[in-house]
Amino acid sequence: MANTSRPVGRTALLASAVALLGLVGACGSESSTSSAPRPTQAPRTTTPGTGTATGTAPAATAAPSDTAGSASASARTDGRCHTSELRAAVGRVDPGAGQRNFPIVLTNTSDRTCTLYGYPGAAFVGASGEQLGPDPERAPASPETVTLTPGKSAWAGLSFSSPQISGARTATPAALLVTPPDEHDPIEVEWTAGEVPVGGGESSVSLTALEAGTGP
């Protein structure tokens, strides 16, 4: 009986050991399965980072693009000339057939190319700033866009009948206010050409549309 119990006891012990080893193996297998995605997840966690970098890339390239656009604006004609970018002058009188004709010249003093279209505004004013006479009448024309690169000019013709011939009432202006097309702020130009008609018969002053150059 004693000999029979020993093998049985050994068998039971071996069975317990095998069962224990199987349990340990199972635990090790579960640990390996749960940690396996982590190495594969690590590259995935960098994907959002890559997405962010891609998202900021347009912003990084947009700045040079905007800068390039601003720099090339000087070579484009996509904007009108503003008062602050222009210098105004009155050219020499060009008399003819009882008329007095003056070129009003607008010169681009900025570092960009800009455009002028249509008629400038013009008004004679006295020393205290009061307007003398009505606004000039616009001579019929088909205006064209004038492109002014830096330093270039456009001109419009200011004409009126000689007061000595027309007999119109006259005044001697202190200045001529010239307003570029579509602008509100005028440029004051000293008037040194003497009397102008401000009332009475044949007192109208006419103005032509702008064209390239500094005069006829």
C-alpha positions as a Python dict, from the first residue, in 0.01 Angstrom:
ca = {
    (1, 'M'): (0, 0, 0),
    (2, 'A'): (284, 229, 94),
    (3, 'N'): (456, 168, -238),
    (4, 'T'): (134, 231, -431),
    (5, 'S'): (71, 571, -265),
    (6, 'R'): (411, 711, -351),
    (7, 'P'): (371, 686, -728),
    (8, 'V'): (25, 836, -697),
    (9, 'G'): (164, 1120, -491),
    (10, 'R'): (438, 1178, -743),
    (11, 'T'): (189, 1174, -1025),
    (12, 'A'): (-27, 1430, -851),
    (13, 'L'): (276, 1648, -785),
    (14, 'L'): (382, 1631, -1148),
    (15, 'A'): (31, 1718, -1261),
    (16, 'S'): (27, 2020, -1031),
    (17, 'A'): (362, 2135, -1163),
    (18, 'V'): (247, 2104, -1523),
    (19, 'A'): (-68, 2298, -1444),
    (20, 'L'): (135, 2571, -1274),
    (21, 'L'): (369, 2600, -1572),
    (22, 'G'): (72, 2628, -1805),
    (23, 'L'): (-73, 2909, -1594),
    (24, 'V'): (258, 3098, -1594),
    (25, 'G'): (285, 3057, -1972),
    (26, 'A'): (-65, 3191, -2016),
    (27, 'C'): (11, 3500, -1809),
    (28, 'G'): (325, 3567, -2011),
    (29, 'S'): (129, 3535, -2332),
    (30, 'E'): (-135, 3791, -2220),
    (31, 'S'): (132, 4042, -2122),
    (32, 'S'): (296, 4018, -2463),
    (33, 'T'): (-36, 4067, -2649),
    (34, 'S'): (-137, 4380, -2457),
    (35, 'S'): (197, 4554, -2509),
    (36, 'A'): (232, 4455, -2871),
    (37, 'P'): (17, 4746, -3007),
    (38, 'R'): (223, 5002, -2821),
    (39, 'P'): (522, 4978, -3053),
    (40, 'T'): (284, 4996, -3349),
    (41, 'Q'): (95, 5284, -3187),
    (42, 'A'): (409, 5486, -3139),
    (43, 'P'): (438, 5571, -3510),
    (44, 'R'): (64, 5645, -3511),
    (45, 'T'): (104, 5904, -3241),
    (46, 'T'): (348, 6087, -3471),
    (47, 'T'): (84, 6106, -3743),
    (48, 'P'): (-107, 6393, -3579),
    (49, 'G'): (226, 6569, -3541),
    (50, 'T'): (289, 6526, -3908),
    (51, 'G'): (-61, 6652, -3981),
    (52, 'T'): (5, 6965, -3779),
    (53, 'A'): (325, 7029, -3967),
    (54, 'T'): (141, 6992, -4294),
    (55, 'G'): (-125, 7228, -4169),
    (56, 'T'): (127, 7498, -4085),
    (57, 'A'): (318, 7455, -4407),
    (58, 'P'): (74, 7667, -4610),
    (59, 'A'): (103, 7937, -4346),
    (60, 'A'): (480, 7924, -4376),
    (61, 'T'): (464, 7948, -4753),
    (62, 'A'): (183, 8204, -4743),
    (63, 'A'): (405, 8467, -4585),
    (64, 'P'): (663, 8463, -4865),
    (65, 'S'): (377, 8451, -5113),
    (66, 'D'): (219, 8762, -4961),
    (67, 'T'): (555, 8932, -4947),
    (68, 'A'): (614, 8848, -5308),
    (69, 'G'): (273, 8987, -5392),
    (70, 'S'): (348, 9312, -5214),
    (71, 'A'): (686, 9339, -5378),
    (72, 'S'): (547, 9273, -5722),
    (73, 'A'): (269, 9527, -5670),
    (74, 'S'): (514, 9788, -5798),
    (75, 'A'): (522, 9604, -6128),
    (76, 'R'): (146, 9569, -6157),
    (77, 'T'): (-122, 9817, -6248),
    (78, 'D'): (-395, 9693, -6019),
    (79, 'G'): (-449, 10012, -5823),
    (80, 'R'): (-529, 10373, -5891),
    (81, 'C'): (-289, 10652, -5804),
    (82, 'H'): (-366, 10820, -5473),
    (83, 'T'): (-318, 11186, -5394),
    (84, 'S'): (-26, 11110, -5164),
    (85, 'E'): (155, 10937, -5451),
    (86, 'L'): (130, 11224, -5697),
    (87, 'R'): (280, 11564, -5762),
    (88, 'A'): (78, 11824, -5953),
    (89, 'A'): (206, 12106, -6168),
    (90, 'V'): (71, 12357, -6418),
    (91, 'G'): (268, 12376, -6741),
    (92, 'R'): (333, 12674, -6965),
    (93, 'V'): (43, 12849, -7131),
    (94, 'D'): (-21, 12748, -7489),
    (95, 'P'): (-219, 13037, -7640),
    (96, 'G'): (-419, 12996, -7954),
    (97, 'A'): (-725, 13147, -8123),
    (98, 'G'): (-816, 13362, -7826),
    (99, 'Q'): (-778, 13068, -7589),
    (100, 'R'): (-543, 13013, -7301),
    (101, 'N'): (-450, 12649, -7259),
    (102, 'F'): (-256, 12499, -6972),
    (103, 'P'): (-147, 12140, -6917),
    (104, 'I'): (-218, 12014, -6567),
    (105, 'V'): (44, 11747, -6504),
    (106, 'L'): (23, 11468, -6248),
    (107, 'T'): (346, 11279, -6183),
    (108, 'N'): (381, 10949, -6000),
    (109, 'T'): (622, 11007, -5711),
    (110, 'S'): (568, 10668, -5547),
    (111, 'D'): (773, 10351, -5591),
    (112, 'R'): (486, 10154, -5742),
    (113, 'T'): (300, 10153, -6070),
    (114, 'C'): (-49, 10299, -6051),
    (115, 'T'): (-322, 10414, -6287),
    (116, 'L'): (-529, 10722, -6361),
    (117, 'Y'): (-860, 10722, -6542),
    (118, 'G'): (-1089, 11005, -6640),
    (119, 'Y'): (-1080, 11369, -6543),
    (120, 'P'): (-899, 11540, -6257),
    (121, 'G'): (-1084, 11788, -6042),
    (122, 'A'): (-976, 12152, -6066),
    (123, 'A'): (-1076, 12468, -5882),
    (124, 'F'): (-928, 12815, -5863),
    (125, 'V'): (-903, 12951, -5509),
    (126, 'G'): (-815, 13284, -5355),
    (127, 'A'): (-561, 13359, -5087),
    (128, 'S'): (-809, 13274, -4812),
    (129, 'G'): (-906, 12945, -4976),
    (130, 'E'): (-1241, 13052, -5123),
    (131, 'Q'): (-1327, 12910, -5464),
    (132, 'L'): (-1323, 13154, -5751),
    (133, 'G'): (-1574, 13080, -6024),
    (134, 'P'): (-1757, 12755, -6098),
    (135, 'D'): (-1598, 12415, -6148),
    (136, 'P'): (-1454, 12363, -6497),
    (137, 'E'): (-1672, 12187, -6752),
    (138, 'R'): (-1555, 11852, -6881),
    (139, 'A'): (-1476, 11840, -7249),
    (140, 'P'): (-1643, 11543, -7420),
    (141, 'A'): (-1399, 11255, -7454),
    (142, 'S'): (-1358, 10879, -7424),
    (143, 'P'): (-1115, 10844, -7133),
    (144, 'E'): (-856, 10570, -7134),
    (145, 'T'): (-666, 10425, -6841),
    (146, 'V'): (-321, 10581, -6810),
    (147, 'T'): (-58, 10363, -6648),
    (148, 'L'): (209, 10551, -6456),
    (149, 'T'): (527, 10375, -6361),
    (150, 'P'): (734, 10560, -6098),
    (151, 'G'): (836, 10900, -6230),
    (152, 'K'): (595, 10903, -6524),
    (153, 'S'): (324, 11163, -6582),
    (154, 'A'): (-22, 11221, -6721),
    (155, 'W'): (-178, 11550, -6820),
    (156, 'A'): (-515, 11713, -6875),
    (157, 'G'): (-580, 12036, -7063),
    (158, 'L'): (-728, 12335, -6878),
    (159, 'S'): (-864, 12593, -7121),
    (160, 'F'): (-1058, 12920, -7115),
    (161, 'S'): (-1115, 13217, -7339),
    (162, 'S'): (-879, 13505, -7288),
    (163, 'P'): (-1061, 13752, -7059),
    (164, 'Q'): (-930, 14042, -7266),
    (165, 'I'): (-1127, 13904, -7559),
    (166, 'S'): (-1430, 13751, -7386),
    (167, 'G'): (-1493, 14044, -7155),
    (168, 'A'): (-1570, 13803, -6870),
    (169, 'R'): (-1543, 13907, -6510),
    (170, 'T'): (-1207, 13799, -6378),
    (171, 'A'): (-1012, 13726, -6062),
    (172, 'T'): (-653, 13640, -5993),
    (173, 'P'): (-629, 13307, -5807),
    (174, 'A'): (-364, 13231, -5551),
    (175, 'A'): (-370, 12861, -5633),
    (176, 'L'): (-526, 12587, -5838),
    (177, 'L'): (-654, 12286, -5646),
    (178, 'V'): (-604, 11966, -5844),
    (179, 'T'): (-778, 11648, -5731),
    (180, 'P'): (-676, 11316, -5893),
    (181, 'P'): (-960, 11102, -6031),
    (182, 'D'): (-1160, 10916, -5763),
    (183, 'E'): (-970, 11091, -5484),
    (184, 'H'): (-1099, 11339, -5226),
    (185, 'D'): (-785, 11522, -5121),
    (186, 'P'): (-660, 11792, -5361),
    (187, 'I'): (-308, 11904, -5437),
    (188, 'E'): (-251, 12278, -5416),
    (189, 'V'): (-50, 12430, -5699),
    (190, 'E'): (54, 12794, -5694),
    (191, 'W'): (-114, 12986, -5978),
    (192, 'T'): (117, 13237, -6146),
    (193, 'A'): (-60, 13283, -6480),
    (194, 'G'): (-266, 13587, -6391),
    (195, 'E'): (-636, 13649, -6430),
    (196, 'V'): (-894, 13383, -6502),
    (197, 'P'): (-1264, 13419, -6591),
    (198, 'V'): (-1497, 13370, -6297),
    (199, 'G'): (-1828, 13513, -6420),
    (200, 'G'): (-2015, 13682, -6701),
    (201, 'G'): (-2026, 13590, -7066),
    (202, 'E'): (-1783, 13335, -7201),
    (203, 'S'): (-1649, 13267, -6854),
    (204, 'S'): (-1651, 12888, -6871),
    (205, 'V'): (-1334, 12691, -6810),
    (206, 'S'): (-1301, 12346, -6967),
    (207, 'L'): (-1099, 12044, -6873),
    (208, 'T'): (-997, 11746, -7086),
    (209, 'A'): (-952, 11384, -6981),
    (210, 'L'): (-613, 11264, -6868),
    (211, 'E'): (-368, 11114, -7113),
    (212, 'A'): (-9, 11001, -7093),
    (213, 'G'): (272, 11256, -7106),
    (214, 'T'): (328, 11609, -6985),
    (215, 'G'): (143, 11807, -7250),
    (216, 'P'): (52, 11841, -7618),
}
